[in-house]
Amino acid sequence: MKKLVIKVATTFALLFVLFTVLFTYTVNSLAENSVKEETRADLEGMVENVHDIFQDVSGTDIINNKPSWKNAQQDLREALNPSDRVSIFDINGREIFSYGNGKLAGPLMREMTDTTPRQTQFQFLDQALNGNDGYQFKGPLYNQDQTIIGYLTVVREIRRTLPSRDRLISWTLIGSIITSLSIFIVAVWFFTRVQRSVNATTELVNNISDSDDAQPYKAQGIEEIDDIGFAINDMMARLADQNAKLNSQKKRLSLLLDHLVVGVMLIDEAGTIRIANDALNQILDLDASIEGQYYQEALPGYRLTQMIAQSLKYKTSLSDEVYYYYPKEVILAVNVVFVDPNDISDALDDQIIVLLYDVTEIRQLEKVRSDFIANASHELRTPITAIKGFSETLLNGALEDPETATEFVGIIDKESRRIESLISDILDLSKIEQHQLTHDYTWLKMTEVLDNTKEQLANLAKQCEVTLTTAVPDPALTFIGEAGRLDQVLTNLVTNAIKYNHPGGTVRLCGGLTADAQYIVLEVADDGDGIPEEDLPRIFERFYRVDKNRSAATGGTGLGLSIVRNLVETMGGTIDVTSQLGEGSTFKVYLPKQDPSLLDTVAPDDMDDLDDDDDDYEV
């Protein structure tokens, strides 16, 4: 901008100087021509006056020097300009009268007498008179009879204006230079102000894309440019508002995409992935972002890329389930949606949106449900078949035999209780999984909890010839818990430990705290048959049995451990199992210590007075 200002100002100054010189020269030339024209006109008038004076003079009068000639000479001296040089010659070419500036006489005058003009002649003399210009007249003199009585020559000097013109041009040039410099300085000052305004406007326009850092335009004193700057300020404010709205929408869209559990991917007409959210990376187990990559290079699996290619080729939407087996087994519900640009904007190309739903868990739950129905049907069919068979036998005549009837009725009663137990477990499991159980917190003493379980199952332990013991390292240990749920958990675990033990075996039931005193620990350990290692991950599944024959013999439903796990989880705890085949199993339940603020009471004092005669046992 500075170079442009200097160029414009310099060019303007030079043009001004040139114009001034040309104007001065032209005016001076016009003045000189005007002077010449006026001089000639005046000279013609003087010649006309001379002719009038000689109207009454004859050639003889001139030769004889008569009074008429003398009077004419007197009249000439009065009428002529002394600065001119006037000479009159007789018809023989002899000078008979001269008047005026003698400096104009000389060789030129003599030269003019060498020829006798027969008609009037005007001639411009360029620098012929002592370096000056002038006009000369040569012509015959006539009297009233139109008789030539002599010849007249007049020379008038015109002083040259060249020095004056040169001085004028010099002063004009100096003045124009001074004026040009003044104009140059004013122009530089003015254009500098304009430059500041333009620079401020330009900087503002360049920073419009980053409205957070752009400073608003401030008045620079140039009204027209200030109006533009203020208009840009208004536009920048509107753009900032629009950008804020767009950024807000973009953040909301990004937040939505990032928190969707559905994988979302946008692919353009060229096959480049433009958008891919985090859920898609997690579903496909991708380590890095795939945005900007070609879909066939970035996406695993043949079927998915085939669906995308078909959608782009045939401009149609597709849906299907795609199975992945590596690096993990995943079942995906894939929807490839073709986006017609005419439905959105003519400026957009064809695009497709790919939606990936991870339905692996849904399919697994469907399988679990199917297996549950099959297992429940199977578990119910066995006792129902037994009841039906024995009841038919009784109806067919076995009632007449008291011993047989009593035996069959006992079997029917046993199988009906088995059905009742199975249905009860199914209902309990359903309530637990649907979170329909309410929490009933109360102060509990560890020794009482374990002793109650021991008393309930003492007869079962005696029948199975299994020794049941309890141990609490801190007999005074109290905690806040749910008595009903704890009783159900311990009853299930201890019942399994007794039933799946051998005669003479031992079941140990103990409780305490973890080393950091943050969790309550309940442990049920036995020295029975143990559980094979390959079965450990599945023992908490519904209807899963390690030894199906023995489970049927013990009357189990296959739902006990599943109920235990769900109850423990509803109390915020976890359950672990360790087992060695042939050496026994150990189940440990970890429950977080509840905040006493759940209750409005403190631990009863009489809990500390309860006796604990059990053997010491450390968890």
Coordinates of C-alpha atoms in Angstrom, one line a residue:
M1 CA 0.0 0.0 0.0
K2 CA 2.8 2.4 0.8
K3 CA 4.4 1.9 -2.6
L4 CA 1.1 2.5 -4.3
V5 CA 0.6 5.7 -2.4
I6 CA 4.1 7.0 -3.4
K7 CA 3.5 6.0 -7.0
V8 CA 0.2 7.7 -7.2
A9 CA 1.4 10.9 -5.5
T10 CA 4.6 11.0 -7.6
T11 CA 2.7 10.5 -10.8
F12 CA 0.2 13.2 -9.9
A13 CA 3.0 15.7 -9.0
L14 CA 4.8 15.1 -12.3
L15 CA 1.6 15.4 -14.3
F16 CA 0.9 18.6 -12.5
V17 CA 4.4 20.1 -13.3
L18 CA 4.1 19.0 -16.9
F19 CA 0.6 20.5 -17.2
T20 CA 1.8 23.8 -15.6
V21 CA 4.8 24.1 -18.0
L22 CA 2.7 23.3 -21.1
F23 CA 0.0 25.7 -20.0
T24 CA 2.4 28.5 -19.4
Y25 CA 4.1 27.9 -22.7
T26 CA 0.8 27.8 -24.6
V27 CA -0.4 31.0 -22.9
N28 CA 2.9 32.8 -23.7
S29 CA 2.7 31.7 -27.3
L30 CA -0.8 32.9 -27.6
A31 CA 0.2 36.2 -26.1
E32 CA 3.1 36.6 -28.6
N33 CA 0.8 35.9 -31.5
S34 CA -1.7 38.3 -30.2
V35 CA 1.1 41.0 -29.9
K36 CA 2.1 40.3 -33.4
E37 CA -1.4 40.6 -34.8
E38 CA -2.0 43.8 -32.9
T39 CA 1.4 45.3 -34.1
R40 CA 0.5 44.5 -37.7
A41 CA -2.9 46.0 -37.4
D42 CA -1.5 49.2 -35.8
L43 CA 1.2 49.3 -38.5
E44 CA -1.4 49.0 -41.2
G45 CA -3.3 51.9 -39.6
M46 CA -0.2 54.1 -39.5
V47 CA 0.5 53.3 -43.2
E48 CA -3.1 54.3 -44.0
N49 CA -2.5 57.7 -42.2
V50 CA 0.6 58.3 -44.2
H51 CA -1.3 57.7 -47.4
D52 CA -3.9 60.2 -46.3
I53 CA -1.2 62.8 -45.7
F54 CA 0.2 62.4 -49.3
Q55 CA -3.2 62.8 -51.0
D56 CA -2.4 66.4 -52.1
V57 CA 1.3 65.9 -52.8
S58 CA 2.7 65.2 -56.2
G59 CA 6.0 63.8 -57.3
T60 CA 7.0 67.3 -58.6
D61 CA 6.2 68.8 -55.2
I62 CA 8.6 66.3 -53.6
I63 CA 11.4 67.0 -56.1
N64 CA 11.0 70.7 -56.0
N65 CA 10.5 70.7 -52.2
K66 CA 7.3 72.7 -52.4
P67 CA 5.3 73.8 -49.4
S68 CA 2.9 70.9 -49.8
W69 CA 5.8 68.5 -49.3
K70 CA 7.1 70.5 -46.3
N71 CA 3.6 70.4 -44.8
A72 CA 3.4 66.7 -45.4
Q73 CA 6.8 66.2 -43.6
Q74 CA 5.5 68.2 -40.7
D75 CA 2.3 66.1 -40.5
L76 CA 4.4 62.9 -40.7
R77 CA 6.5 63.8 -37.8
E78 CA 3.4 64.5 -35.7
A79 CA 1.6 61.3 -36.9
L80 CA 4.5 58.8 -36.7
N81 CA 5.8 56.8 -33.7
P82 CA 9.3 57.8 -32.9
S83 CA 10.2 54.2 -31.9
D84 CA 9.5 53.2 -35.5
R85 CA 11.8 53.7 -38.4
V86 CA 10.0 55.4 -41.4
S87 CA 11.7 56.1 -44.7
I88 CA 10.2 57.7 -47.9
F89 CA 11.9 57.3 -51.2
D90 CA 11.2 59.2 -54.4
I91 CA 10.3 57.4 -57.6
N92 CA 14.0 57.2 -58.4
G93 CA 14.7 55.3 -55.2
R94 CA 16.4 58.2 -53.4
E95 CA 15.6 58.5 -49.7
I96 CA 13.9 61.9 -49.2
F97 CA 12.5 61.4 -45.7
S98 CA 13.5 59.4 -42.7
Y99 CA 12.1 59.6 -39.2
G100 CA 12.2 57.5 -35.9
N101 CA 14.6 55.0 -34.4
G102 CA 17.9 55.3 -36.2
K103 CA 19.1 51.9 -34.8
L104 CA 16.6 50.3 -37.2
A105 CA 18.4 52.0 -40.2
G106 CA 21.4 50.3 -41.7
P107 CA 22.0 47.4 -44.0
L108 CA 18.5 46.3 -43.8
M109 CA 17.1 49.7 -44.8
R110 CA 19.7 49.9 -47.6
E111 CA 18.7 46.4 -48.7
M112 CA 15.1 47.5 -48.8
T113 CA 16.0 50.4 -51.1
D114 CA 17.6 48.1 -53.6
T115 CA 14.2 47.0 -54.9
T116 CA 11.3 49.1 -55.6
P117 CA 8.1 47.4 -54.5
R118 CA 5.1 47.8 -56.8
Q119 CA 2.6 46.6 -54.3
T120 CA 2.1 46.7 -50.5
Q121 CA 4.2 44.1 -48.6
F122 CA 4.2 43.1 -44.9
Q123 CA 7.0 40.9 -43.6
F124 CA 7.7 39.5 -40.1
L125 CA 11.3 39.9 -39.1
D126 CA 12.5 37.0 -36.9
Q127 CA 15.4 38.2 -34.7
A128 CA 16.5 40.5 -37.5
L129 CA 16.4 43.8 -35.5
N130 CA 19.2 43.7 -33.0
G131 CA 18.2 40.2 -32.0
N132 CA 14.5 41.3 -31.7
D133 CA 11.6 40.5 -33.8
G134 CA 9.8 43.1 -35.9
Y135 CA 7.5 44.0 -38.8
Q136 CA 8.4 45.8 -41.9
F137 CA 6.2 47.5 -44.5
K138 CA 7.1 48.3 -48.1
G139 CA 4.9 49.8 -50.6
P140 CA 4.3 52.7 -53.1
L141 CA 2.8 56.0 -52.1
Y142 CA -0.2 57.2 -54.1
N143 CA -1.8 60.6 -54.2
Q144 CA -5.4 61.3 -54.9
D145 CA -4.9 60.8 -58.6
Q146 CA -3.6 57.3 -57.8
T147 CA -0.2 58.4 -59.1
I148 CA 2.9 56.8 -57.5
I149 CA 4.8 59.7 -56.0
G150 CA 7.3 57.7 -54.0
Y151 CA 7.8 54.6 -51.9
L152 CA 7.3 54.1 -48.1
T153 CA 9.2 51.7 -45.9
V154 CA 8.3 51.3 -42.2
V155 CA 10.1 49.1 -39.7
R156 CA 8.7 48.5 -36.2
E157 CA 10.6 46.6 -33.6
I158 CA 8.9 44.0 -31.4
R159 CA 11.0 43.2 -28.4
R160 CA 11.4 39.5 -27.9
T161 CA 9.5 38.0 -25.0
L162 CA 11.7 34.9 -24.9
P163 CA 13.7 36.0 -21.8
S164 CA 10.5 36.9 -20.0
R165 CA 8.9 33.8 -21.2
D166 CA 11.9 31.8 -19.9
R167 CA 11.7 33.6 -16.6
L168 CA 8.0 33.0 -16.5
I169 CA 8.5 29.3 -17.3
S170 CA 11.3 29.1 -14.7
W171 CA 9.2 30.7 -12.0
T172 CA 6.2 28.7 -13.0
L173 CA 8.3 25.5 -12.9
I174 CA 9.7 26.4 -9.5
G175 CA 6.2 27.3 -8.3
S176 CA 4.8 24.1 -9.8
I177 CA 7.5 22.0 -8.1
I178 CA 6.8 23.7 -4.8
T179 CA 3.1 23.2 -5.3
S180 CA 3.7 19.6 -6.4
L181 CA 5.8 18.9 -3.3
S182 CA 3.1 20.4 -1.2
I183 CA 0.5 18.4 -3.0
F184 CA 2.7 15.3 -2.7
I185 CA 3.0 15.8 1.1
V186 CA -0.7 16.4 1.5
A187 CA -1.4 13.4 -0.8
V188 CA 1.0 11.2 1.2
W189 CA -0.6 12.3 4.4
F190 CA -4.1 11.8 3.1
F191 CA -3.3 8.4 1.5
T192 CA -1.5 7.4 4.7
R193 CA -4.8 8.0 6.5
V194 CA -6.6 6.1 3.8
Q195 CA -4.0 3.3 4.1
R196 CA -4.6 3.0 7.8
S197 CA -8.3 2.7 7.2
V198 CA -7.8 0.3 4.4
N199 CA -5.3 -1.8 6.4
A200 CA -7.7 -1.8 9.4
T201 CA -10.5 -2.9 7.1
T202 CA -8.3 -5.5 5.4
E203 CA -7.1 -6.9 8.7
L204 CA -10.7 -7.1 9.9
V205 CA -11.8 -9.0 6.8
N206 CA -8.8 -11.4 7.1
N207 CA -9.7 -12.1 10.7
I208 CA -13.4 -12.6 10.1
S209 CA -12.9 -16.4 9.8
D210 CA -11.6 -16.3 13.4
S211 CA -14.2 -14.1 15.0
D212 CA -12.9 -14.8 18.5
D213 CA -9.6 -13.0 17.8
A214 CA -10.9 -10.3 15.4
Q215 CA -11.0 -6.8 16.9
P216 CA -13.9 -4.6 15.7
Y217 CA -13.1 -1.8 13.3
K218 CA -12.5 1.7 14.8
A219 CA -13.1 5.0 13.1
Q220 CA -10.1 6.3 11.2
G221 CA -11.5 9.6 10.1
I222 CA -12.3 8.6 6.5
E223 CA -16.1 8.7 6.4
E224 CA -16.5 6.4 3.3
I225 CA -14.1 3.8 4.5
D226 CA -15.4 4.1 8.1
D227 CA -18.9 3.2 6.7
I228 CA -17.4 0.1 5.1
G229 CA -15.6 -0.8 8.3
F230 CA -18.8 -0.4 10.4
A231 CA -20.7 -2.4 7.9
I232 CA -18.1 -5.2 8.3
N233 CA -18.5 -4.9 12.1
D234 CA -22.2 -5.6 11.7
M235 CA -21.5 -8.4 9.3
M236 CA -18.9 -9.9 11.7
A237 CA -21.3 -9.7 14.6
R238 CA -23.9 -11.6 12.6
L239 CA -21.3 -14.1 11.5
A240 CA -20.1 -14.6 15.0
D241 CA -23.7 -15.2 16.1
Q242 CA -24.2 -17.7 13.2
N243 CA -20.8 -19.4 14.0
A244 CA -21.8 -19.7 17.7
K245 CA -25.1 -21.4 16.7
L246 CA -23.2 -23.6 14.2
N247 CA -20.6 -24.5 16.8
S248 CA -23.3 -25.2 19.4
Q249 CA -25.1 -27.5 16.9
K250 CA -21.8 -29.1 16.0
K251 CA -21.0 -29.8 19.6
R252 CA -24.4 -31.2 20.3
L253 CA -24.2 -33.4 17.2
S254 CA -20.6 -34.5 18.2
L255 CA -21.8 -35.1 21.8
L256 CA -24.7 -37.1 20.5
L257 CA -22.6 -39.2 18.1
D258 CA -19.9 -39.8 20.8
H259 CA -22.5 -41.1 23.3
L260 CA -24.5 -43.2 20.9
V261 CA -24.3 -46.9 21.4
V262 CA -24.9 -47.3 17.7
G263 CA -22.0 -47.2 15.4
V264 CA -22.5 -44.3 12.9
M265 CA -20.4 -43.8 9.7
L266 CA -20.9 -41.3 6.8
I267 CA -19.3 -42.2 3.4
D268 CA -19.2 -39.9 0.4
E269 CA -19.6 -40.8 -3.2
A270 CA -15.9 -41.5 -3.6
G271 CA -16.0 -44.0 -0.8
T272 CA -14.1 -41.8 1.7
I273 CA -15.2 -42.1 5.3
R274 CA -16.2 -38.6 6.4
I275 CA -17.6 -39.3 9.9
A276 CA -17.1 -42.2 12.3
N277 CA -18.1 -42.1 15.9
D278 CA -16.4 -43.8 18.9
A279 CA -19.0 -46.5 19.2
L280 CA -18.2 -47.7 15.6
N281 CA -14.5 -48.0 16.5
Q282 CA -15.4 -49.9 19.6
I283 CA -17.8 -52.2 17.9
L284 CA -15.4 -53.0 15.1
D285 CA -12.4 -53.1 17.6
L286 CA -10.5 -50.4 15.6
D287 CA -7.4 -48.9 17.3
A288 CA -7.4 -45.6 15.5
S289 CA -9.8 -43.2 13.8
I290 CA -10.8 -44.2 10.2
E291 CA -12.0 -40.8 9.1
G292 CA -10.6 -39.7 5.8
Q293 CA -9.7 -43.3 4.8
Y294 CA -11.2 -45.3 1.9
Y295 CA -13.8 -47.6 3.3
Q296 CA -12.5 -50.9 1.7
E297 CA -9.1 -50.3 3.3
A298 CA -10.4 -49.2 6.7
L299 CA -13.2 -51.6 7.4
P300 CA -12.8 -55.3 8.2
G301 CA -15.1 -58.0 6.8
Y302 CA -16.2 -58.8 3.3
R303 CA -20.0 -58.6 3.8
L304 CA -20.0 -55.0 5.3
T305 CA -17.9 -53.6 2.5
Q306 CA -20.0 -55.5 -0.1
M307 CA -23.1 -53.9 1.3
I308 CA -21.6 -50.4 1.1
A309 CA -20.4 -51.0 -2.5
Q310 CA -23.8 -52.2 -3.6
S311 CA -25.5 -49.2 -1.9
L312 CA -23.2 -46.8 -3.7
K313 CA -23.5 -48.5 -7.0
Y314 CA -27.3 -49.1 -7.1
K315 CA -28.2 -46.0 -5.0
T316 CA -30.4 -48.0 -2.6
S317 CA -30.6 -48.8 1.1
L318 CA -29.7 -52.3 2.5
S319 CA -29.9 -54.1 5.8
D320 CA -28.6 -57.4 7.0
E321 CA -26.9 -59.1 10.0
V322 CA -23.2 -59.5 9.7
Y323 CA -21.1 -62.0 11.8
Y324 CA -17.6 -61.3 12.9
Y325 CA -15.4 -64.0 14.4
Y326 CA -12.1 -62.2 14.9
P327 CA -10.7 -60.6 17.0
K328 CA -13.9 -61.2 18.9
E329 CA -17.2 -62.8 18.0
V330 CA -19.7 -60.1 17.2
I331 CA -23.2 -60.1 15.6
L332 CA -24.0 -56.8 13.9
A333 CA -27.3 -55.5 12.6
V334 CA -26.1 -53.4 9.6
N335 CA -28.3 -50.7 8.0
V336 CA -26.8 -48.9 5.0
V337 CA -29.0 -45.9 4.2
F338 CA -28.5 -44.2 0.8
V339 CA -28.9 -40.4 1.1
D340 CA -30.4 -38.8 -2.1
P341 CA -28.7 -35.4 -2.4
N342 CA -31.9 -34.0 -4.0
D343 CA -33.6 -34.5 -0.7
I344 CA -31.1 -32.3 1.1
S345 CA -29.2 -30.0 -1.2
D346 CA -28.2 -29.9 -4.9
A347 CA -24.7 -29.0 -3.9
L348 CA -24.1 -32.4 -2.2
D349 CA -23.0 -35.6 -3.8
D350 CA -24.4 -39.0 -3.1
Q351 CA -23.7 -40.2 0.4
I352 CA -24.5 -43.2 2.5
I353 CA -25.0 -43.5 6.3
V354 CA -23.9 -46.8 7.8
L355 CA -25.5 -47.8 11.2
L356 CA -24.1 -50.7 13.1
Y357 CA -26.0 -52.2 16.0
D358 CA -24.2 -54.7 18.2
V359 CA -26.9 -57.3 18.7
T360 CA -24.5 -59.9 20.1
E361 CA -25.9 -59.7 23.7
I362 CA -29.5 -59.6 22.4
R363 CA -28.9 -62.8 20.4
Q364 CA -27.2 -64.3 23.4
L365 CA -30.2 -63.3 25.6
E366 CA -32.5 -64.8 23.1
K367 CA -30.6 -68.0 23.2
V368 CA -30.5 -67.9 27.0
R369 CA -34.3 -67.4 27.0
S370 CA -34.7 -70.3 24.6
D371 CA -32.5 -72.5 26.7
F372 CA -34.3 -71.4 29.9
I373 CA -37.6 -72.3 28.4
A374 CA -36.3 -75.7 27.2
N375 CA -34.6 -76.4 30.6
A376 CA -37.6 -75.3 32.6
S377 CA -39.8 -77.4 30.4
H378 CA -37.5 -80.3 30.9
E379 CA -37.2 -79.8 34.7
L380 CA -41.0 -79.7 35.0
R381 CA -41.6 -82.6 32.6
T382 CA -39.7 -85.1 34.8
P383 CA -41.7 -84.6 38.1
I384 CA -45.0 -84.2 36.2
T385 CA -44.3 -87.4 34.3
A386 CA -43.6 -89.2 37.6
I387 CA -46.7 -87.8 39.2
K388 CA -48.8 -88.7 36.2
G389 CA -47.4 -92.2 36.0
F390 CA -47.9 -93.0 39.7
S391 CA -51.3 -91.5 39.8
E392 CA -52.4 -93.6 36.8
T393 CA -51.0 -96.7 38.6
L394 CA -53.0 -95.8 41.7
L395 CA -56.1 -95.3 39.7
N396 CA -55.6 -98.6 38.0
G397 CA -55.8 -100.6 41.2
A398 CA -52.7 -99.9 43.3
L399 CA -54.9 -98.1 45.8
E400 CA -56.0 -101.6 47.0
D401 CA -52.5 -102.3 48.1
P402 CA -51.8 -100.1 51.1
E403 CA -48.0 -100.4 51.0
T404 CA -47.8 -99.6 47.3
A405 CA -50.3 -96.8 47.6
T406 CA -48.4 -95.3 50.5
E407 CA -45.1 -95.5 48.5
F408 CA -46.6 -94.0 45.4
V409 CA -48.3 -91.2 47.3
G410 CA -45.0 -90.4 48.9
I411 CA -43.3 -90.2 45.5
I412 CA -46.1 -88.0 44.2
D413 CA -45.7 -85.7 47.2
K414 CA -41.9 -85.6 46.7
E415 CA -42.3 -84.7 43.0
S416 CA -44.9 -82.1 43.7
R417 CA -42.6 -80.4 46.3
R418 CA -39.9 -80.5 43.6
I419 CA -42.2 -78.7 41.2
E420 CA -43.1 -76.2 43.9
S421 CA -39.4 -75.6 44.7
L422 CA -38.7 -75.1 41.0
I423 CA -41.5 -72.7 40.5
S424 CA -40.5 -70.8 43.6
D425 CA -36.9 -70.5 42.4
I426 CA -38.1 -69.3 39.0
L427 CA -40.3 -66.6 40.5
D428 CA -37.6 -65.5 42.9
L429 CA -35.0 -65.3 40.1
S430 CA -37.5 -63.3 38.0
K431 CA -38.2 -60.8 40.8
I432 CA -34.5 -60.4 41.5
E433 CA -33.6 -59.8 37.8
Q434 CA -36.4 -57.3 37.4
H435 CA -35.4 -55.5 40.6
Q436 CA -38.7 -56.0 42.2
L437 CA -37.2 -56.7 45.6
T438 CA -37.1 -53.9 48.2
H439 CA -34.1 -53.2 50.4
D440 CA -34.7 -53.9 54.1
Y441 CA -31.6 -52.8 56.0
T442 CA -31.0 -53.6 59.7
W443 CA -28.2 -54.0 62.2
L444 CA -26.9 -57.6 62.1
K445 CA -24.4 -59.4 64.2
M446 CA -22.1 -61.8 62.3
T447 CA -22.3 -64.6 64.8
E448 CA -26.1 -64.6 64.8
V449 CA -26.3 -64.6 61.0
L450 CA -24.0 -67.7 60.8
D451 CA -25.7 -69.5 63.7
N452 CA -29.1 -69.1 62.2
T453 CA -28.0 -70.7 59.0
K454 CA -26.3 -73.5 61.0
E455 CA -29.5 -74.2 62.9
Q456 CA -31.7 -74.2 59.8
L457 CA -29.5 -76.8 58.0
A458 CA -28.4 -78.9 61.0
N459 CA -30.9 -81.7 60.2
L460 CA -29.8 -81.8 56.5
A461 CA -26.1 -82.0 57.6
K462 CA -27.0 -84.8 60.0
Q463 CA -28.8 -86.7 57.3
C464 CA -25.9 -86.4 55.0
E465 CA -23.4 -87.1 57.8
V466 CA -21.6 -83.8 57.2
T467 CA -20.1 -81.7 60.0
L468 CA -21.2 -78.1 59.8
T469 CA -19.1 -75.5 61.7
T470 CA -19.0 -71.7 62.0
A471 CA -16.2 -69.3 62.8
V472 CA -16.1 -65.5 63.4
P473 CA -12.6 -64.0 64.2
D474 CA -14.4 -61.0 65.9
P475 CA -17.4 -62.2 67.8
A476 CA -18.5 -58.6 68.3
L477 CA -18.6 -57.8 64.6
T478 CA -21.8 -56.0 63.6
F479 CA -22.8 -54.5 60.3
I480 CA -25.8 -53.1 58.4
G481 CA -27.3 -55.6 55.9
E482 CA -30.4 -57.3 54.6
A483 CA -31.2 -60.3 56.8
G484 CA -33.6 -62.0 54.4
R485 CA -31.3 -61.9 51.4
L486 CA -28.2 -62.9 53.4
D487 CA -30.1 -65.9 54.8
Q488 CA -31.2 -67.0 51.2
V489 CA -27.6 -66.6 49.9
L490 CA -26.0 -68.6 52.8
T491 CA -28.8 -71.2 52.8
N492 CA -28.2 -71.9 49.1
L493 CA -24.4 -72.1 49.4
V494 CA -24.4 -74.2 52.5
T495 CA -27.1 -76.6 51.1
N496 CA -25.0 -77.2 48.0
A497 CA -21.9 -77.7 50.1
I498 CA -23.7 -80.3 52.2
K499 CA -25.5 -82.1 49.4
Y500 CA -22.4 -82.3 47.1
N501 CA -20.1 -83.6 49.9
H502 CA -19.4 -87.1 51.0
P503 CA -20.2 -88.8 54.4
G504 CA -17.8 -87.6 57.0
G505 CA -17.1 -84.4 55.2
T506 CA -17.0 -80.9 56.7
V507 CA -18.6 -77.6 55.7
R508 CA -17.1 -74.4 57.3
L509 CA -19.1 -71.3 57.5
C510 CA -17.3 -68.1 58.6
G511 CA -17.4 -64.4 58.3
G512 CA -15.3 -61.3 58.9
L513 CA -13.8 -58.1 57.3
T514 CA -11.3 -57.6 54.5
A515 CA -7.9 -56.2 55.5
D516 CA -8.9 -52.6 54.6
A517 CA -12.2 -53.1 56.6
Q518 CA -14.2 -51.9 53.6
Y519 CA -16.0 -55.2 52.8
I520 CA -17.9 -57.9 54.8
V521 CA -16.7 -61.4 53.8
L522 CA -18.9 -64.5 54.1
E523 CA -17.1 -67.8 53.2
V524 CA -18.6 -71.3 52.7
A525 CA -15.9 -74.0 52.3
D526 CA -16.3 -77.7 51.9
D527 CA -13.9 -80.7 51.4
G528 CA -16.3 -82.5 49.0
D529 CA -15.8 -83.6 45.4
G530 CA -15.0 -80.1 44.0
I531 CA -15.8 -78.6 40.6
P532 CA -13.9 -79.3 37.4
E533 CA -12.0 -76.2 36.2
E534 CA -13.7 -76.1 32.8
D535 CA -17.1 -75.9 34.6
L536 CA -16.3 -73.0 36.9
P537 CA -17.1 -70.2 34.5
R538 CA -20.6 -71.6 34.0
I539 CA -21.8 -72.7 37.4
F540 CA -23.8 -69.5 37.9
E541 CA -25.8 -70.0 34.8
R542 CA -29.5 -71.1 35.0
F543 CA -30.1 -74.8 35.1
Y544 CA -26.4 -75.6 34.7
R545 CA -25.3 -78.7 36.5
V546 CA -21.9 -80.2 36.8
D547 CA -23.2 -83.7 37.5
K548 CA -26.7 -84.0 36.1
N549 CA -27.3 -87.4 37.5
R550 CA -26.3 -86.4 41.1
S551 CA -28.2 -83.2 40.8
A552 CA -31.4 -85.0 40.0
A553 CA -30.8 -87.4 42.9
T554 CA -30.4 -84.5 45.4
G555 CA -33.5 -82.8 44.1
G556 CA -31.8 -79.6 42.9
T557 CA -33.4 -77.2 40.5
G558 CA -30.3 -75.8 38.9
L559 CA -31.2 -72.3 39.8
G560 CA -29.7 -72.0 43.2
L561 CA -26.3 -70.5 42.3
S562 CA -27.9 -68.2 39.7
I563 CA -30.2 -66.8 42.4
V564 CA -27.2 -66.4 44.8
R565 CA -25.2 -64.4 42.2
N566 CA -28.2 -62.1 41.4
L567 CA -28.9 -61.5 45.1
V568 CA -25.3 -60.7 45.9
E569 CA -25.2 -58.2 42.9
T570 CA -28.4 -56.5 44.1
M571 CA -26.6 -55.9 47.5
G572 CA -23.7 -54.3 45.6
G573 CA -21.3 -57.2 46.2
T574 CA -19.5 -59.9 44.3
I575 CA -19.0 -63.7 44.6
D576 CA -15.9 -65.7 43.9
V577 CA -15.3 -69.4 43.7
T578 CA -12.2 -71.5 43.9
S579 CA -12.2 -75.3 43.6
Q580 CA -9.9 -78.3 43.2
L581 CA -11.4 -81.5 41.9
G582 CA -11.5 -84.0 44.7
E583 CA -10.5 -81.5 47.3
G584 CA -13.5 -79.3 47.7
S585 CA -14.7 -75.8 46.9
T586 CA -14.7 -72.4 48.5
F587 CA -17.3 -69.7 47.8
K588 CA -16.6 -66.1 49.1
V589 CA -19.1 -63.3 49.1
Y590 CA -17.9 -59.7 49.4
L591 CA -20.4 -57.1 50.5
P592 CA -19.6 -53.4 50.9
K593 CA -20.1 -52.0 54.4
Q594 CA -23.2 -49.9 54.3
D595 CA -23.2 -46.3 55.6
P596 CA -24.9 -46.1 59.1
S597 CA -26.8 -43.1 57.8
L598 CA -29.1 -45.6 56.1
L599 CA -30.5 -46.2 59.5
D600 CA -31.6 -43.8 62.2
T601 CA -30.4 -46.1 65.0
V602 CA -27.1 -47.3 66.2
A603 CA -26.0 -50.9 66.8
P604 CA -27.9 -52.3 69.8
D605 CA -25.7 -52.7 73.0
D606 CA -27.0 -56.3 73.7
M607 CA -25.3 -57.5 70.5
D608 CA -22.0 -57.3 72.3
D609 CA -23.3 -59.6 75.1
L610 CA -24.1 -62.5 72.9
D611 CA -21.9 -65.5 73.5
D612 CA -19.9 -67.2 70.7
D613 CA -18.8 -70.7 71.5
D614 CA -17.6 -71.5 68.0
D615 CA -14.0 -72.4 67.2
D616 CA -11.7 -69.6 66.1
Y617 CA -11.2 -69.3 62.3
E618 CA -9.5 -66.6 60.3
V619 CA -10.8 -65.5 56.9

